[in-house]
mmCIF file of C-alpha atoms in Angstrom:
data_model
loop_
_atom_site.group_PDB
_atom_site.id
_atom_site.type_symbol
_atom_site.label_atom_id
_atom_site.label_comp_id
_atom_site.label_asym_id
_atom_site.label_seq_id
_atom_site.Cartn_x
_atom_site.Cartn_y
_atom_site.Cartn_z
ATOM 1 C CA MET A 20 3.474 2.305 13.662
ATOM 2 C CA SER A 21 1.425 2.896 16.801
ATOM 3 C CA ALA A 22 -1.700 4.801 17.679
ATOM 4 C CA GLU A 23 0.482 7.242 19.591
ATOM 5 C CA THR A 24 2.514 8.190 16.512
ATOM 6 C CA ALA A 25 -0.445 8.618 14.159
ATOM 7 C CA ALA A 26 -2.489 11.779 13.769
ATOM 8 C CA GLY A 27 -5.619 11.987 15.875
ATOM 9 C CA PRO A 28 -9.132 11.273 14.619
ATOM 10 C CA SER A 29 -11.023 13.714 12.421
ATOM 11 C CA PRO A 30 -13.175 16.424 14.092
ATOM 12 C CA SER A 31 -16.759 15.635 15.062
ATOM 13 C CA HIS A 32 -18.315 17.754 12.302
ATOM 14 C CA VAL A 33 -16.379 15.710 9.748
ATOM 15 C CA LYS A 34 -17.746 12.523 11.306
ATOM 16 C CA ASP A 35 -21.274 13.910 11.189
ATOM 17 C CA ALA A 36 -20.963 14.715 7.480
ATOM 18 C CA HIS A 37 -19.425 11.318 6.749
ATOM 19 C CA ARG A 38 -22.195 9.524 8.640
ATOM 20 C CA ALA A 39 -24.890 11.501 6.836
ATOM 21 C CA MET A 40 -23.356 10.794 3.424
ATOM 22 C CA TRP A 41 -23.455 7.018 3.894
ATOM 23 C CA ALA A 42 -26.976 7.132 5.343
ATOM 24 C CA ARG A 43 -28.279 8.696 2.125
ATOM 25 C CA GLY A 44 -29.722 6.516 -0.572
ATOM 26 C CA ASP A 45 -29.628 2.756 -0.073
ATOM 27 C CA TYR A 46 -26.056 1.521 0.080
ATOM 28 C CA PRO A 47 -27.065 -1.946 1.391
ATOM 29 C CA ALA A 48 -29.145 -2.514 -1.753
ATOM 30 C CA VAL A 49 -26.329 -1.239 -3.983
ATOM 31 C CA ALA A 50 -23.830 -3.551 -2.289
ATOM 32 C CA ASP A 51 -26.185 -6.522 -2.532
ATOM 33 C CA ARG A 52 -26.687 -5.986 -6.245
ATOM 34 C CA LEU A 53 -23.169 -5.049 -7.354
ATOM 35 C CA ILE A 54 -20.669 -6.585 -4.905
ATOM 36 C CA PRO A 55 -22.491 -9.425 -3.106
ATOM 37 C CA ASP A 56 -19.442 -11.707 -2.929
ATOM 38 C CA LEU A 57 -16.728 -9.132 -2.280
ATOM 39 C CA GLY A 58 -16.587 -9.402 1.495
ATOM 40 C CA GLY A 59 -16.483 -13.175 1.270
ATOM 41 C CA ARG A 60 -13.281 -12.964 -0.761
ATOM 42 C CA LEU A 61 -11.612 -11.085 2.085
ATOM 43 C CA VAL A 62 -12.901 -13.571 4.660
ATOM 44 C CA THR A 63 -11.500 -16.466 2.625
ATOM 45 C CA ALA A 64 -8.142 -14.767 2.120
ATOM 46 C CA LEU A 65 -7.819 -14.260 5.877
ATOM 47 C CA GLY A 66 -8.690 -17.874 6.622
ATOM 48 C CA VAL A 67 -11.437 -16.904 9.048
ATOM 49 C CA GLY A 68 -12.723 -19.954 10.895
ATOM 50 C CA PRO A 69 -14.597 -21.208 13.945
ATOM 51 C CA ASP A 70 -14.019 -19.308 17.185
ATOM 52 C CA ASP A 71 -11.893 -16.569 15.612
ATOM 53 C CA ARG A 72 -12.622 -13.249 17.283
ATOM 54 C CA VAL A 73 -13.241 -11.001 14.272
ATOM 55 C CA LEU A 74 -13.686 -7.239 14.048
ATOM 56 C CA ASP A 75 -15.064 -5.869 10.790
ATOM 57 C CA VAL A 76 -14.226 -2.149 10.647
ATOM 58 C CA ALA A 77 -16.475 0.168 8.616
ATOM 59 C CA ALA A 78 -18.586 -2.941 8.067
ATOM 60 C CA GLY A 79 -21.583 -1.216 6.514
ATOM 61 C CA SER A 80 -24.447 -3.688 6.316
ATOM 62 C CA GLY A 81 -22.184 -6.711 6.737
ATOM 63 C CA ASN A 82 -20.759 -7.580 3.320
ATOM 64 C CA ALA A 83 -17.792 -9.227 5.088
ATOM 65 C CA SER A 84 -19.234 -9.635 8.590
ATOM 66 C CA LEU A 85 -21.960 -12.050 7.537
ATOM 67 C CA PRO A 86 -19.621 -14.425 5.645
ATOM 68 C CA ALA A 87 -17.280 -14.390 8.649
ATOM 69 C CA ALA A 88 -20.163 -15.345 10.935
ATOM 70 C CA ARG A 89 -21.167 -18.118 8.535
ATOM 71 C CA ALA A 90 -17.608 -19.442 8.855
ATOM 72 C CA GLY A 91 -18.206 -19.847 12.598
ATOM 73 C CA ALA A 92 -16.306 -16.803 13.831
ATOM 74 C CA ARG A 93 -17.373 -14.592 16.727
ATOM 75 C CA VAL A 94 -17.922 -11.366 14.802
ATOM 76 C CA THR A 95 -18.272 -7.741 15.792
ATOM 77 C CA ALA A 96 -19.458 -5.549 12.920
ATOM 78 C CA SER A 97 -18.593 -1.898 13.582
ATOM 79 C CA ASP A 98 -19.508 1.173 11.560
ATOM 80 C CA LEU A 99 -19.938 4.909 11.983
ATOM 81 C CA THR A 100 -23.420 4.875 10.387
ATOM 82 C CA PRO A 101 -26.238 3.351 12.487
ATOM 83 C CA GLU A 102 -28.556 3.013 9.487
ATOM 84 C CA LEU A 103 -26.124 0.623 7.777
ATOM 85 C CA LEU A 104 -25.771 -1.449 10.930
ATOM 86 C CA ASP A 105 -29.552 -1.655 11.239
ATOM 87 C CA ALA A 106 -29.739 -3.123 7.730
ATOM 88 C CA GLY A 107 -27.033 -5.651 8.593
ATOM 89 C CA ARG A 108 -28.760 -6.584 11.831
ATOM 90 C CA ARG A 109 -31.955 -7.352 9.915
ATOM 91 C CA ARG A 110 -30.057 -9.522 7.437
ATOM 92 C CA ALA A 111 -28.380 -11.442 10.220
ATOM 93 C CA ALA A 112 -31.718 -12.082 11.895
ATOM 94 C CA ASP A 113 -33.253 -13.273 8.611
ATOM 95 C CA THR A 114 -30.469 -15.827 8.126
ATOM 96 C CA GLY A 115 -30.120 -16.937 11.734
ATOM 97 C CA LEU A 116 -26.608 -15.546 12.206
ATOM 98 C CA ASP A 117 -25.492 -14.272 15.598
ATOM 99 C CA LEU A 118 -23.059 -11.353 15.641
ATOM 100 C CA ALA A 119 -22.642 -7.999 17.357
ATOM 101 C CA TRP A 120 -23.464 -4.720 15.568
ATOM 102 C CA GLU A 121 -21.806 -1.706 17.171
ATOM 103 C CA VAL A 122 -21.465 1.959 16.250
ATOM 104 C CA ALA A 123 -17.749 2.757 16.162
ATOM 105 C CA ASP A 124 -15.392 5.215 14.520
ATOM 106 C CA ALA A 125 -12.605 3.587 12.471
ATOM 107 C CA GLU A 126 -10.266 6.363 13.622
ATOM 108 C CA ALA A 127 -11.017 5.792 17.326
ATOM 109 C CA LEU A 128 -12.156 2.219 17.861
ATOM 110 C CA PRO A 129 -13.733 1.608 21.306
ATOM 111 C CA TYR A 130 -11.906 -1.693 21.872
ATOM 112 C CA ASP A 131 -8.956 -2.709 24.007
ATOM 113 C CA ASP A 132 -5.541 -3.417 22.562
ATOM 114 C CA ALA A 133 -5.085 -6.910 21.104
ATOM 115 C CA SER A 134 -8.805 -7.752 21.455
ATOM 116 C CA PHE A 135 -9.250 -9.626 18.160
ATOM 117 C CA ASP A 136 -7.694 -12.494 16.214
ATOM 118 C CA VAL A 137 -8.727 -10.985 12.880
ATOM 119 C CA VAL A 138 -9.300 -7.320 12.005
ATOM 120 C CA MET A 139 -10.634 -6.635 8.519
ATOM 121 C CA SER A 140 -12.377 -4.098 6.319
ATOM 122 C CA SER A 141 -13.954 -4.502 2.880
ATOM 123 C CA VAL A 142 -14.169 -1.220 0.916
ATOM 124 C CA GLY A 143 -14.865 0.485 4.228
ATOM 125 C CA VAL A 144 -11.886 1.797 6.183
ATOM 126 C CA MET A 145 -10.521 3.292 2.963
ATOM 127 C CA PHE A 146 -13.119 6.068 3.363
ATOM 128 C CA ALA A 147 -11.902 7.131 6.822
ATOM 129 C CA PRO A 148 -10.302 10.540 6.136
ATOM 130 C CA ARG A 149 -7.066 10.059 8.095
ATOM 131 C CA HIS A 150 -5.460 6.898 6.806
ATOM 132 C CA GLU A 151 -2.585 6.808 9.284
ATOM 133 C CA THR A 152 -4.969 7.056 12.229
ATOM 134 C CA ALA A 153 -7.286 4.357 10.909
ATOM 135 C CA ALA A 154 -4.403 1.998 10.080
ATOM 136 C CA ALA A 155 -2.965 2.450 13.566
ATOM 137 C CA GLU A 156 -6.327 1.518 15.047
ATOM 138 C CA LEU A 157 -6.595 -1.642 12.930
ATOM 139 C CA LEU A 158 -3.228 -2.779 14.244
ATOM 140 C CA ARG A 159 -3.839 -1.705 17.834
ATOM 141 C CA VAL A 160 -6.903 -3.888 18.341
ATOM 142 C CA CYS A 161 -5.401 -6.956 16.637
ATOM 143 C CA ARG A 162 -3.438 -9.364 18.826
ATOM 144 C CA PRO A 163 0.199 -10.146 17.997
ATOM 145 C CA GLY A 164 0.181 -13.009 15.533
ATOM 146 C CA GLY A 165 -3.360 -12.182 14.447
ATOM 147 C CA ARG A 166 -4.392 -11.339 10.896
ATOM 148 C CA VAL A 167 -5.189 -7.982 9.367
ATOM 149 C CA GLY A 168 -6.864 -7.632 5.977
ATOM 150 C CA VAL A 169 -8.216 -4.782 3.882
ATOM 151 C CA LEU A 170 -9.912 -4.825 0.498
ATOM 152 C CA SER A 171 -9.951 -1.464 -1.270
ATOM 153 C CA TRP A 172 -10.840 -0.007 -4.652
ATOM 154 C CA THR A 173 -7.796 0.899 -6.749
ATOM 155 C CA PRO A 174 -7.145 4.439 -8.024
ATOM 156 C CA ASP A 175 -6.995 3.306 -11.654
ATOM 157 C CA GLY A 176 -10.097 1.101 -11.497
ATOM 158 C CA PHE A 177 -13.660 2.187 -12.123
ATOM 159 C CA VAL A 178 -14.650 3.148 -8.567
ATOM 160 C CA GLY A 179 -11.372 4.959 -7.941
ATOM 161 C CA ARG A 180 -11.821 6.927 -11.129
ATOM 162 C CA LEU A 181 -15.484 7.572 -10.324
ATOM 163 C CA LEU A 182 -14.530 9.131 -6.999
ATOM 164 C CA ALA A 183 -11.952 11.281 -8.807
ATOM 165 C CA THR A 184 -14.586 12.266 -11.378
ATOM 166 C CA LEU A 185 -16.988 13.373 -8.634
ATOM 167 C CA ARG A 186 -14.338 15.388 -6.793
ATOM 168 C CA PRO A 187 -14.970 18.793 -8.486
ATOM 169 C CA TRP A 188 -18.556 18.738 -7.207
ATOM 170 C CA ALA A 189 -17.908 17.080 -3.840
ATOM 171 C CA PRO A 190 -17.432 18.877 -0.497
ATOM 172 C CA ALA A 191 -13.828 19.843 0.174
ATOM 173 C CA PRO A 192 -11.994 17.140 2.147
ATOM 174 C CA PRO A 193 -11.050 17.988 5.735
ATOM 175 C CA PRO A 194 -7.468 18.934 6.599
ATOM 176 C CA GLY A 195 -5.258 15.874 6.849
ATOM 177 C CA ALA A 196 -7.528 13.709 4.681
ATOM 178 C CA SER A 197 -6.123 11.365 2.042
ATOM 179 C CA PRO A 198 -7.947 10.163 -1.095
ATOM 180 C CA PRO A 199 -9.748 6.879 -0.325
ATOM 181 C CA PRO A 200 -8.332 4.895 -3.301
ATOM 182 C CA LEU A 201 -4.776 5.267 -2.001
ATOM 183 C CA TRP A 202 -5.649 2.207 0.112
ATOM 184 C CA GLY A 203 -5.746 0.391 -3.224
ATOM 185 C CA THR A 204 -2.005 0.823 -3.825
ATOM 186 C CA PRO A 205 0.502 -1.623 -2.287
ATOM 187 C CA GLY A 206 3.042 1.053 -1.419
ATOM 188 C CA HIS A 207 0.539 3.102 0.545
ATOM 189 C CA VAL A 208 -0.693 0.112 2.526
ATOM 190 C CA GLY A 209 2.908 -0.878 3.214
ATOM 191 C CA ASP A 210 3.695 2.608 4.488
ATOM 192 C CA LEU A 211 0.573 2.680 6.668
ATOM 193 C CA PHE A 212 1.268 -0.658 8.376
ATOM 194 C CA GLY A 213 5.059 -0.331 8.434
ATOM 195 C CA ASP A 214 6.830 -2.575 10.923
ATOM 196 C CA GLY A 215 3.537 -3.248 12.691
ATOM 197 C CA VAL A 216 3.004 -6.264 10.426
ATOM 198 C CA THR A 217 4.878 -9.129 8.808
ATOM 199 C CA ASP A 218 4.075 -11.243 5.753
ATOM 200 C CA LEU A 219 2.262 -8.419 3.992
ATOM 201 C CA THR A 220 0.841 -9.620 0.671
ATOM 202 C CA HIS A 221 -1.217 -7.914 -2.018
ATOM 203 C CA ASP A 222 -3.537 -9.467 -4.589
ATOM 204 C CA ARG A 223 -5.327 -7.505 -7.263
ATOM 205 C CA GLY A 224 -8.758 -8.720 -8.310
ATOM 206 C CA GLU A 225 -11.849 -7.679 -10.203
ATOM 207 C CA VAL A 226 -15.583 -7.545 -9.673
ATOM 208 C CA VAL A 227 -17.689 -8.108 -12.787
ATOM 209 C CA VAL A 228 -20.714 -5.800 -12.788
ATOM 210 C CA GLU A 229 -23.554 -6.491 -15.211
ATOM 211 C CA GLY A 230 -27.183 -5.690 -15.849
ATOM 212 C CA PHE A 231 -27.185 -2.015 -16.887
ATOM 213 C CA THR A 232 -28.351 -1.023 -20.365
ATOM 214 C CA GLY A 233 -25.974 1.910 -20.602
ATOM 215 C CA PRO A 234 -24.428 4.935 -18.868
ATOM 216 C CA THR A 235 -27.731 6.680 -18.179
ATOM 217 C CA GLU A 236 -29.290 3.737 -16.356
ATOM 218 C CA PHE A 237 -26.139 3.166 -14.314
ATOM 219 C CA ARG A 238 -25.793 6.840 -13.414
ATOM 220 C CA GLU A 239 -29.410 7.147 -12.328
ATOM 221 C CA TYR A 240 -29.161 3.986 -10.229
ATOM 222 C CA PHE A 241 -25.956 5.087 -8.537
ATOM 223 C CA ALA A 242 -27.221 8.624 -7.995
ATOM 224 C CA ALA A 243 -30.250 7.237 -6.165
ATOM 225 C CA GLY A 244 -28.453 4.736 -3.937
ATOM 226 C CA TYR A 245 -24.741 5.488 -3.497
ATOM 227 C CA GLY A 246 -24.076 8.108 -0.814
ATOM 228 C CA PRO A 247 -21.019 9.854 -2.320
ATOM 229 C CA MET A 248 -22.720 10.265 -5.691
ATOM 230 C CA LEU A 249 -26.054 11.244 -4.179
ATOM 231 C CA THR A 250 -24.208 13.944 -2.222
ATOM 232 C CA VAL A 251 -22.752 15.571 -5.330
ATOM 233 C CA TYR A 252 -26.104 15.280 -7.100
ATOM 234 C CA ARG A 253 -27.698 17.276 -4.313
ATOM 235 C CA SER A 254 -24.932 19.878 -4.551
ATOM 236 C CA THR A 255 -25.823 20.547 -8.214
ATOM 237 C CA ALA A 256 -29.606 20.494 -7.785
ATOM 238 C CA ASP A 257 -29.949 24.261 -8.306
ATOM 239 C CA ASP A 258 -27.390 24.598 -11.092
ATOM 240 C CA PRO A 259 -28.496 22.981 -14.360
ATOM 241 C CA GLU A 260 -25.170 23.727 -16.045
ATOM 242 C CA GLN A 261 -23.151 22.022 -13.315
ATOM 243 C CA ARG A 262 -25.594 19.109 -13.185
ATOM 244 C CA ALA A 263 -25.185 18.615 -16.939
ATOM 245 C CA ALA A 264 -21.383 18.711 -16.634
ATOM 246 C CA LEU A 265 -21.493 16.154 -13.812
ATOM 247 C CA GLU A 266 -23.741 13.813 -15.769
ATOM 248 C CA GLU A 267 -21.597 14.118 -18.885
ATOM 249 C CA ALA A 268 -18.444 13.263 -16.927
ATOM 250 C CA VAL A 269 -19.990 10.228 -15.227
ATOM 251 C CA ASP A 270 -21.554 8.946 -18.454
ATOM 252 C CA ALA A 271 -18.209 9.216 -20.251
ATOM 253 C CA LEU A 272 -16.480 7.211 -17.536
ATOM 254 C CA VAL A 273 -19.137 4.480 -17.602
ATOM 255 C CA ALA A 274 -18.983 4.297 -21.404
ATOM 256 C CA GLU A 275 -15.200 3.955 -21.241
ATOM 257 C CA HIS A 276 -15.455 0.959 -18.892
ATOM 258 C CA ASP A 277 -18.417 -0.711 -20.621
ATOM 259 C CA GLU A 278 -17.148 -3.856 -22.330
ATOM 260 C CA GLY A 279 -20.452 -4.312 -24.116
ATOM 261 C CA GLY A 280 -23.897 -5.215 -22.923
ATOM 262 C CA GLY A 281 -23.448 -3.182 -19.754
ATOM 263 C CA THR A 282 -20.579 -5.317 -18.417
ATOM 264 C CA MET A 283 -17.846 -3.578 -16.400
ATOM 265 C CA ARG A 284 -14.861 -4.788 -14.390
ATOM 266 C CA TRP A 285 -14.034 -2.969 -11.165
ATOM 267 C CA SER A 286 -10.532 -3.557 -9.808
ATOM 268 C CA TYR A 287 -9.605 -3.855 -6.145
ATOM 269 C CA LEU A 288 -6.537 -4.602 -4.025
ATOM 270 C CA LEU A 289 -6.761 -7.230 -1.298
ATOM 271 C CA SER A 290 -3.996 -6.842 1.291
ATOM 272 C CA THR A 291 -3.389 -9.269 4.170
ATOM 273 C CA ALA A 292 -0.734 -9.366 6.868
ATOM 274 C CA THR A 293 0.206 -10.835 10.240
ATOM 275 C CA ARG A 294 0.274 -8.494 13.234
ATOM 276 C CA ALA A 295 3.854 -8.236 14.460
#
């Protein structure tokens, strides 16, 4: 697959809405509490090491970028949302890590072809609406023989099912958009990368989430800090009946995944490949 054969990037108004959604709440705090080690798993799987030129796409506040920098790589953390990059920049400064933080659209990356040894994304690029376009960009900026890796929530895991649960109250997706959790299925990733990669492998893993007393506490925490959920909460602010239906649906999903004592397991797919 090539950038020329993929659909073009999403319209600017879609980008504006996407940027605003992830700027709401406090996603950096949510990521720090619930998935602090997730990006590091991707960095390890890709074998990131000293002097690798690494691009983290849809990097957020640096869940994968910071571990890559700690491994000695020369890292560029890119994201559509400046507020997330600002949080990552502060974290890097606090820990003495040196990396670049740049606003960039995953569907139209502002980098030359074959610019990086490693191109990666941890639960980030999956949210770009046009999967084919984003996948083409990941491959375009990776040098031949370089490594590409994505870590994505699965459709049947908790986060994938949460996004599906929120869908009735969420804004309609733009034309050409695909559901984010499709990135969590091996067949979809294989179709997206096609003959642009070799040695494509998939590993399914889990994140153990603990510390919530029950569905209500989890829902209230997520509704305050997680952009997609905060967005649907705002959409039901003036409709008590719809708000109640939303809360009931989310609480039921959390209760279904609660293994006792507030412990949940969230499944993800980690896919790595070599750029052909």
